[in-house]
CSV table of C-alpha atoms and ligand atoms in Angstrom, one decimal:
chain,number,residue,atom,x,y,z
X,246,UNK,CA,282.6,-106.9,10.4
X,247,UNK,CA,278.9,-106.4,9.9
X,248,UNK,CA,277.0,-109.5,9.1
X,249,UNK,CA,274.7,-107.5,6.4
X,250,UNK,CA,275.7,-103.8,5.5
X,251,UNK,CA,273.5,-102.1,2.7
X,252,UNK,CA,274.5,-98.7,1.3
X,253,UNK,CA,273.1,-96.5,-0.7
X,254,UNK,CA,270.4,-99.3,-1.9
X,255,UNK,CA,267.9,-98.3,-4.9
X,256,UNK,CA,265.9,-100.0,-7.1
X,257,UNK,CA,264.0,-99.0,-9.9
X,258,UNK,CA,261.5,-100.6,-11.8
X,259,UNK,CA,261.4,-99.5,-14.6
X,260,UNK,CA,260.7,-95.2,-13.8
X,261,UNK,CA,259.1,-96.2,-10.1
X,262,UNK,CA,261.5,-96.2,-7.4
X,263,UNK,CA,261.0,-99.2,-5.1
X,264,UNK,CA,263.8,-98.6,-3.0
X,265,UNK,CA,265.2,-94.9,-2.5
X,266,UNK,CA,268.5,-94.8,-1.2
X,267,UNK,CA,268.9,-97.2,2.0
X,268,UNK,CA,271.2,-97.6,4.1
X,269,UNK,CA,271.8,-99.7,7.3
X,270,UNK,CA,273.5,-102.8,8.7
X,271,UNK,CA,272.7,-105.9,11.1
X,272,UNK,CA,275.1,-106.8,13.3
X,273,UNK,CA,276.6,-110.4,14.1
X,274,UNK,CA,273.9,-112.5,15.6
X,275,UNK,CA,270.7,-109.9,16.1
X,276,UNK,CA,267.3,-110.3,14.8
X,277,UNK,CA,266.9,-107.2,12.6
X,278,UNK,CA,263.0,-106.3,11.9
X,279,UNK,CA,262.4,-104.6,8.4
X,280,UNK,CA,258.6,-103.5,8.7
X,281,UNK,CA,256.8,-101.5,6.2
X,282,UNK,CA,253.0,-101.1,5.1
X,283,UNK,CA,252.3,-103.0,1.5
X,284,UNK,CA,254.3,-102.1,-1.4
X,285,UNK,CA,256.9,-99.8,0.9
X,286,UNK,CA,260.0,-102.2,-0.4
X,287,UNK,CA,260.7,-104.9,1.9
X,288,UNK,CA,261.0,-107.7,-0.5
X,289,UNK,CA,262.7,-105.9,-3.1
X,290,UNK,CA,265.1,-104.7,-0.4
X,291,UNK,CA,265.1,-108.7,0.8
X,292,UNK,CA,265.6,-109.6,-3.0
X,293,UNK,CA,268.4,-107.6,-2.9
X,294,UNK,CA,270.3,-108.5,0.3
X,295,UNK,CA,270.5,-112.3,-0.7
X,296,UNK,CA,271.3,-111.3,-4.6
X,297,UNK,CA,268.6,-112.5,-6.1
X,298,UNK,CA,267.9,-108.8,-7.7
X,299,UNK,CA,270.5,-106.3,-8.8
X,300,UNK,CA,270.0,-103.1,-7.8
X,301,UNK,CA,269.8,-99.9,-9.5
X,302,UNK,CA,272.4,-98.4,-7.5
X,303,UNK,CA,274.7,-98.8,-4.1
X,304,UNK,CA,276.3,-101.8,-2.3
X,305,UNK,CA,275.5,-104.8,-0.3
X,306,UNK,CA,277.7,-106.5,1.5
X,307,UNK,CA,277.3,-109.8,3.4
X,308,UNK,CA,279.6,-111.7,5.9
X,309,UNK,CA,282.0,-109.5,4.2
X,310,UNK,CA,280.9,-110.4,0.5
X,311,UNK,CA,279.7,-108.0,-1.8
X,312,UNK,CA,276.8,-109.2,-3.5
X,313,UNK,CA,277.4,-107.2,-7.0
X,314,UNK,CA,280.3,-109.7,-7.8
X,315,UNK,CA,279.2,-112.8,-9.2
X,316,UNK,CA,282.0,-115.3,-7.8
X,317,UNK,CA,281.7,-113.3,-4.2
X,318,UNK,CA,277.7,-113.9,-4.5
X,319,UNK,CA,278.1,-117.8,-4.4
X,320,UNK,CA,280.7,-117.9,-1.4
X,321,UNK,CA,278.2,-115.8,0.8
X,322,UNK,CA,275.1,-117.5,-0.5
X,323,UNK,CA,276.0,-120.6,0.8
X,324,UNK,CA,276.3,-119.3,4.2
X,325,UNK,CA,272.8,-117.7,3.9
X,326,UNK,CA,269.4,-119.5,4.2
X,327,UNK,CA,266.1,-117.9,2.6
X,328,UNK,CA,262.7,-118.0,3.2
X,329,UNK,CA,261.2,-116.0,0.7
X,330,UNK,CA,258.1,-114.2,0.3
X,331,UNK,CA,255.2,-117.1,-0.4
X,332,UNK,CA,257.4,-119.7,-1.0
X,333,UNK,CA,256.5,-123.0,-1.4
X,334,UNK,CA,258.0,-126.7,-1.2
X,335,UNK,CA,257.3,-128.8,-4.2
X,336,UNK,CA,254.0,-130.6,-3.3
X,337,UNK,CA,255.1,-133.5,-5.4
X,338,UNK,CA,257.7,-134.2,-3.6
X,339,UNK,CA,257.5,-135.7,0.4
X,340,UNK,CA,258.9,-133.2,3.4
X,341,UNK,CA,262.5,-135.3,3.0
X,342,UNK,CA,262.4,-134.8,-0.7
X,343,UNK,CA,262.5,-131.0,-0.4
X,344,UNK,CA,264.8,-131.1,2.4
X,345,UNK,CA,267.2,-133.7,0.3
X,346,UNK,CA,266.5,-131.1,-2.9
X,347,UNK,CA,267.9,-128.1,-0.9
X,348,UNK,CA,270.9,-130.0,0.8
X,349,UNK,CA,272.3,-130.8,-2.8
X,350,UNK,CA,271.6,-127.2,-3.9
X,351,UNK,CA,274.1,-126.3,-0.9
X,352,UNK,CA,276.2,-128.7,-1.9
X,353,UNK,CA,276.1,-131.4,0.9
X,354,UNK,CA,276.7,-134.7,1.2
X,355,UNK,CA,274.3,-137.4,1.0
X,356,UNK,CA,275.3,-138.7,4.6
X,357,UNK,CA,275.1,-134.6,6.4
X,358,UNK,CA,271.7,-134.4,4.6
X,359,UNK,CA,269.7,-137.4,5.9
X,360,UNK,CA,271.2,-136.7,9.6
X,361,UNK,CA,270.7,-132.7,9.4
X,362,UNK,CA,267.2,-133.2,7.6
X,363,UNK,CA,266.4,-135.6,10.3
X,364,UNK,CA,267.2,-133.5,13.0
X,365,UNK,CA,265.0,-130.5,11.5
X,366,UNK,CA,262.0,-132.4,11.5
X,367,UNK,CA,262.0,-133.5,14.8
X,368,UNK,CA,262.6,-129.9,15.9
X,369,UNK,CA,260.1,-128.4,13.9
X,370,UNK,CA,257.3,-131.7,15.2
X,371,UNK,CA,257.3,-133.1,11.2
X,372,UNK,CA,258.9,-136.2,11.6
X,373,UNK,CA,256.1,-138.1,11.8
X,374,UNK,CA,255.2,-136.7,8.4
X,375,UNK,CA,258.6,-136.9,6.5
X,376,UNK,CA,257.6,-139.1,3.9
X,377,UNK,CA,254.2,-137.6,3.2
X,378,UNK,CA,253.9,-136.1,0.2
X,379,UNK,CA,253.6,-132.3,0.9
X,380,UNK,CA,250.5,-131.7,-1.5
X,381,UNK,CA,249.1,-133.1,2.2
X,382,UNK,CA,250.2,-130.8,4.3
X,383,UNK,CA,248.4,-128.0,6.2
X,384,UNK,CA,250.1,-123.9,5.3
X,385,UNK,CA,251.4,-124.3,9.0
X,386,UNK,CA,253.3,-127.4,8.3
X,387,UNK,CA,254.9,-126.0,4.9
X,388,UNK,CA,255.8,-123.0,6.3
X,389,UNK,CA,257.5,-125.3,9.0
X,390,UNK,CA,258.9,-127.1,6.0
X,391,UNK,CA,260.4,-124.0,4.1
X,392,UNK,CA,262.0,-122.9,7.3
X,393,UNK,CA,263.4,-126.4,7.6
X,394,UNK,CA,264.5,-126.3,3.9
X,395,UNK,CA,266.6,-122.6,4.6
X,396,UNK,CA,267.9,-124.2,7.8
X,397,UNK,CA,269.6,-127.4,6.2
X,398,UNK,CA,272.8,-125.6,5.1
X,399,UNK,CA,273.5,-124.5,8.7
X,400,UNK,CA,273.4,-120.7,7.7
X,401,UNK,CA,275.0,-117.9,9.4
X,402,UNK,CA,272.2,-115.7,8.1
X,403,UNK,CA,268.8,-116.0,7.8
X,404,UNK,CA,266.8,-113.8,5.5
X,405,UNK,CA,262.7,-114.6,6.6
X,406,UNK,CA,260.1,-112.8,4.5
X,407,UNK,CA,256.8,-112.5,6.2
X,408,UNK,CA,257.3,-116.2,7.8
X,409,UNK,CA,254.1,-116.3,9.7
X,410,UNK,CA,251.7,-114.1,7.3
X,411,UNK,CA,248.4,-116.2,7.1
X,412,UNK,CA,249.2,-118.4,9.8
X,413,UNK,CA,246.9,-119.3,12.7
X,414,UNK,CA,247.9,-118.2,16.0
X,415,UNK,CA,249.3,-121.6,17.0
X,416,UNK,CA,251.5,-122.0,13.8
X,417,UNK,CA,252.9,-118.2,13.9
X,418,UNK,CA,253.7,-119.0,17.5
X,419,UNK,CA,255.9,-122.4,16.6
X,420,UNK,CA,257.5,-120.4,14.1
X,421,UNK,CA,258.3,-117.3,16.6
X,422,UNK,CA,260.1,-120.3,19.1
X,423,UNK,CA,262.0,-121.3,16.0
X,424,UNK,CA,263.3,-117.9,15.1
X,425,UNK,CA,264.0,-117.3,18.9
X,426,UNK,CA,266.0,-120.4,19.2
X,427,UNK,CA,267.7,-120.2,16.2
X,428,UNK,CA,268.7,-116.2,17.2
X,429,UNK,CA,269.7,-118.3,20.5
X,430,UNK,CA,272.0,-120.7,18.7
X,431,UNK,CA,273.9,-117.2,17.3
X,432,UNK,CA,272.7,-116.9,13.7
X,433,UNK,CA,271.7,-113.6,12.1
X,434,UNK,CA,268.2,-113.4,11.2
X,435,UNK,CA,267.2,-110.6,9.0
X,436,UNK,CA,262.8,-110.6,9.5
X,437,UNK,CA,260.1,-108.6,7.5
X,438,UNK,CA,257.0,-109.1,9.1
X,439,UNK,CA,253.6,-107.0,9.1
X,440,UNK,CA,252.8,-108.1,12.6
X,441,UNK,CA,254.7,-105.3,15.2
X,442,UNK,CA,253.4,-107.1,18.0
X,443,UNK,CA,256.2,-110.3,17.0
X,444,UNK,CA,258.7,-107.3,16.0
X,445,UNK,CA,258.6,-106.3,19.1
X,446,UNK,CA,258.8,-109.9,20.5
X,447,UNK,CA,261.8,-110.8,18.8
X,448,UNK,CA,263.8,-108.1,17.2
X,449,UNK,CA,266.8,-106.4,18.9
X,450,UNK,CA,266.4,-103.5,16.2
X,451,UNK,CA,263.6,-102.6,13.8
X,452,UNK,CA,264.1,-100.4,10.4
X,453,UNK,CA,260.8,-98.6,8.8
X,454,UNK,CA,260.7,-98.0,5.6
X,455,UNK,CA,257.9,-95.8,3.8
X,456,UNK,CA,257.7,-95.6,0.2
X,457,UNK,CA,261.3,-96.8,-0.4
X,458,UNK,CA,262.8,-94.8,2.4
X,459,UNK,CA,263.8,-95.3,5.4
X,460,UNK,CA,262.1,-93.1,7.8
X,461,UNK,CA,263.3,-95.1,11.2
X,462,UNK,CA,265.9,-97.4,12.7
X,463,UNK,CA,266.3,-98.7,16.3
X,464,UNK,CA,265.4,-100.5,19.2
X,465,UNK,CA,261.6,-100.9,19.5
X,466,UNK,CA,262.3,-99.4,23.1
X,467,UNK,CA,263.6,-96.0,21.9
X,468,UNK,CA,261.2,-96.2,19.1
X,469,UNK,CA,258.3,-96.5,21.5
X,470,UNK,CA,259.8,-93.0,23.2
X,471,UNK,CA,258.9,-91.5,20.1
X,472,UNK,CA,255.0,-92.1,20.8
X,473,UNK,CA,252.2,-89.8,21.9
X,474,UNK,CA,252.8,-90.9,25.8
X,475,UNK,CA,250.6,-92.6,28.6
X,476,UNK,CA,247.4,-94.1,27.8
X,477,UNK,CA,244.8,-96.0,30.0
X,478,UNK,CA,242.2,-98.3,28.6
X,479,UNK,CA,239.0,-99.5,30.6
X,480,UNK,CA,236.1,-101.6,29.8
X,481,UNK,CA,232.5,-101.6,31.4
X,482,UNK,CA,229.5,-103.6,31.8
X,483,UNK,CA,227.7,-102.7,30.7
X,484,UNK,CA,229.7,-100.6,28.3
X,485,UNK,CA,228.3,-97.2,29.1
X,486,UNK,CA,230.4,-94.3,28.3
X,487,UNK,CA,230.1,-90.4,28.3
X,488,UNK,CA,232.4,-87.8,27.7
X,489,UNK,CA,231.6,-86.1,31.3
X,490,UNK,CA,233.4,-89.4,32.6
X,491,UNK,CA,236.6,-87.5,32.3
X,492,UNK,CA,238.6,-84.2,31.4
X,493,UNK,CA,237.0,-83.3,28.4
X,494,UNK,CA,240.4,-82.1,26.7
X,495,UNK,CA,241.8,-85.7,26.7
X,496,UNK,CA,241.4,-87.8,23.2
X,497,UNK,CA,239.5,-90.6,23.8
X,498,UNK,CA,239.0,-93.8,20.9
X,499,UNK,CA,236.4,-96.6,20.8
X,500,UNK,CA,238.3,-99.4,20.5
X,501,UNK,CA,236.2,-102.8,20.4
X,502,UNK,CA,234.6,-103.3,24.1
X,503,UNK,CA,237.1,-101.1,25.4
X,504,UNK,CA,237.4,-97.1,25.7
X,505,UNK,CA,241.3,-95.7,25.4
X,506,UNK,CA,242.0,-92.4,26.8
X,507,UNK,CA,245.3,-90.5,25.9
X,508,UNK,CA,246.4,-88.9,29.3
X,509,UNK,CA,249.6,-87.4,30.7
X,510,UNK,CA,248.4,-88.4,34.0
X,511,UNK,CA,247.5,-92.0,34.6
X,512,UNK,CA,246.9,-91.8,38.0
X,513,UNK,CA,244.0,-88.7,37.5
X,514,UNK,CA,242.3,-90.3,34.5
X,515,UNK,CA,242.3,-93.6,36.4
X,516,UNK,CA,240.3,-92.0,39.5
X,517,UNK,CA,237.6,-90.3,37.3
X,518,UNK,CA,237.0,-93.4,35.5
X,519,UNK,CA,236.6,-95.0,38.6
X,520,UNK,CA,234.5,-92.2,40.4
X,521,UNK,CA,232.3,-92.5,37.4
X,522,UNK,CA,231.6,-96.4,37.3
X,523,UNK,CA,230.7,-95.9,40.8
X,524,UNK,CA,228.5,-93.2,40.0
X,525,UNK,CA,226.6,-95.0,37.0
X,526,UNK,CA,226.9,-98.5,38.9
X,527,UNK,CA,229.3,-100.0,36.6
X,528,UNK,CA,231.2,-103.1,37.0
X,529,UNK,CA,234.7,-102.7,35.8
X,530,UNK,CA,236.1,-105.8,33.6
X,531,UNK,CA,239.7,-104.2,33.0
X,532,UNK,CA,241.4,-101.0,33.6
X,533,UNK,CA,245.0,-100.3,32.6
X,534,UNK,CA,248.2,-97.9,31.9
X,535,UNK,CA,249.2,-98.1,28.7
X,536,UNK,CA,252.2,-96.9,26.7
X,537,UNK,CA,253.0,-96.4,23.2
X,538,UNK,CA,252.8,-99.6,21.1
X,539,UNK,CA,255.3,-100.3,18.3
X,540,UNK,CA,252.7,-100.4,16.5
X,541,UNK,CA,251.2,-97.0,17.6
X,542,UNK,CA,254.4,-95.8,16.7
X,543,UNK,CA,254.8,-97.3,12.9
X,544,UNK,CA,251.2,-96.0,12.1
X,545,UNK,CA,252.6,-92.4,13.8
X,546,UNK,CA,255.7,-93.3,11.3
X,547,UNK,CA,254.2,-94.9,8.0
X,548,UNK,CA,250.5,-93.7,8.1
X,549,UNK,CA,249.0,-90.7,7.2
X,550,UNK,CA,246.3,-89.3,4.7
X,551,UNK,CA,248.2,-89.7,1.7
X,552,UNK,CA,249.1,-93.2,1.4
Y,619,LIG,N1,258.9,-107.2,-10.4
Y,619,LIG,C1,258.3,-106.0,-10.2
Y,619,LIG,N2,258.1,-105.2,-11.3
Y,619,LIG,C2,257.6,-104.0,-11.1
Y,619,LIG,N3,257.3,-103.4,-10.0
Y,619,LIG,C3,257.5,-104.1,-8.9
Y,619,LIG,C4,258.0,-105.5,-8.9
Y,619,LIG,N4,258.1,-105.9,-7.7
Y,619,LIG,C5,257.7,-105.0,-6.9
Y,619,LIG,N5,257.3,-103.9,-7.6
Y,619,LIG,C6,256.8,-102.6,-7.0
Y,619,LIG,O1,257.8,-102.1,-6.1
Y,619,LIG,C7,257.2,-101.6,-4.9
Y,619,LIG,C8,257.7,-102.3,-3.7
Y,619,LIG,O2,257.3,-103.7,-3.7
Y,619,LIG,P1,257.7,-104.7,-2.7
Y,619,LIG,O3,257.2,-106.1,-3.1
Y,619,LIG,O4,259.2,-104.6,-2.4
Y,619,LIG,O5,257.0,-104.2,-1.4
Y,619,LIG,P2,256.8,-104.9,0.0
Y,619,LIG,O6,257.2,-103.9,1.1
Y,619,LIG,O7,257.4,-106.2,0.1
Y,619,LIG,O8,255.2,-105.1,0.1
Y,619,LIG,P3,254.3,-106.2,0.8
Y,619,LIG,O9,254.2,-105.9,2.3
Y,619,LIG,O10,253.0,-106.1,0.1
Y,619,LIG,O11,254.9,-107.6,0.6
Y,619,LIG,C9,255.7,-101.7,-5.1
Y,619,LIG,O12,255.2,-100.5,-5.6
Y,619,LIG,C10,255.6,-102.8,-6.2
Y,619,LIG,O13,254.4,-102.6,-6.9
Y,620,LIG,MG1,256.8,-108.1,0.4
């Protein structure tokens, strides 16, 4: 059995279709990436997985529960945890309130609560914290506090919506360790994020959906096979660069302090660029092979003139 298996998904709102026709399923235990540029359907795909939308047409299934039938919706929800898009903890209320609010949502006893909301908040370093009210805290710490909050239940499945969107490096990077140790504790998280950089960190497989379709689904490996090839990236100083540096049929981007060249032959490229640092007596500060990016890959996928 497939932990989450979407057929046929649409949704319209209204005469625009959100969601045209997808179809795919996450297996026991993966972290599944759903990436997308703004407006392409993610949440309304995410609102539809945990059954919080109908949709317009097609099935969703999960942990073996189809989400259409009412009495079916509330044995599977209380398996899932759900971090939705901008959610927010009520600021009245202290980090243990929230935490106590969403046990008795899931049902749970009084005693399972304190001892499983404890435990959270030392993993997720607000324990110190827990009876501050959370009008206090930081975007960081609430977002540590929402994960908390989909956690209490013990879920099989985790649906995260953008979890680290606006977060500083430090706090996306505490909320990457908790998805990866939760993925190694055996739960199924289901991830939208913008960033393809922590898709590619932490997802086993990635879907891409454009304008309500699904245009890709795999491993970010493969995916990357799909790119434009090699590429080798150098930077100067100073930053002096002409076109008779190198073969003049390779494509070649400005990119911040650093010059990327598109080659299908690293080692050639490499040996002008260095013949020619030499030549103009330039210190080189970094010189690498690349290859395709995921994200080089989703713009190849999603971008284009007409969006
Ligand atoms: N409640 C709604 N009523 C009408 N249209 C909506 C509603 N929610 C979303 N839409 C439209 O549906 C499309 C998909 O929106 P959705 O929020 O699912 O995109 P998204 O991929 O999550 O985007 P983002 O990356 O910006 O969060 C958009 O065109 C959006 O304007
Ligand atoms: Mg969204």
């Amino acid at each position: 059995m497939k932990t989450i298996e979407a057929s046929g998904l649409t949704k319209y709102y209204g005469s625009l279709l959100a969601v045209d026709n997808v179809s795919f399923s996450v297996k026991r235990g993966e972290v599944f990436g759903f990436l997308g540029p703004n407006g392409a359907g993610k949440t309304t795909t995410v609102r539809m997985l945990t059954g919080i939308l109908r949709p317009s047409r097609g099935e969703v299934r999960v942990l073996g529960y189809d989400m259409l039938d009412e009495h079916e919706k509330i044995l599977a929800r209380e398996m899932m945890g759900i971090v939705p898009e901008m959610a927010n903890p009520y600021v009245d209320l202290t980090a243990m309130g929230n935490l106590r609010l969403m046990g008795e949502l899931y049902g749970m006893g009084k005693r399972e609560i304190e001892k499983r909301a404890l435990d959270l908040l030392k993993l997720f370093g607000l324990y110190e914290r827990r009876k501050s009210k959370v009008r206090a805290f930081s975007k960081g710490m609430r977002q540590r506090l929402i994960l908390a909050m989909a956690l209490i239940g013990d879920p099989e499945v985790l649906f995260l919506d953008e979890p680290t969107s606006g977060l500083d490096v430090i706090s996306a990077r505490m909320i990457r360790d908790i998805i990866r140790d939760e993925h190694r504790k055996g739960r199924t998280i289901f991830l939208t994020t913008h960033n393809m950089a922590e898709a590619n960190e932490l997802c086993q497989r990635v879907a891409i959906i454009r304008r309500g379709k699904l245009v890709a689904i795999d491993t970010p490996e493969k995916l990357k096979t799909l790119g434009k090839g090699l590429s080798v990236e150098v930077s100067f100083e100073p930053m002096v660069f002409e076109g008779s540096a190198i073969d003049s049929a390779l494509r070649v981007e400005h990119r911040g302090d650093k010059i990327r060249i598109y080659t299908d032959d690293p080692d050639a490229t490499i040996r002008e660029l260095v013949r020619y640092a030499e030549e103009k007596g330039l210190r080189i500060v970094s010189l690498k092979t690349l290859s395709p990016s995921l994200e080089d890959i989703f713009v190849e996928l999603v971008g284009g003139k007409d969006d």
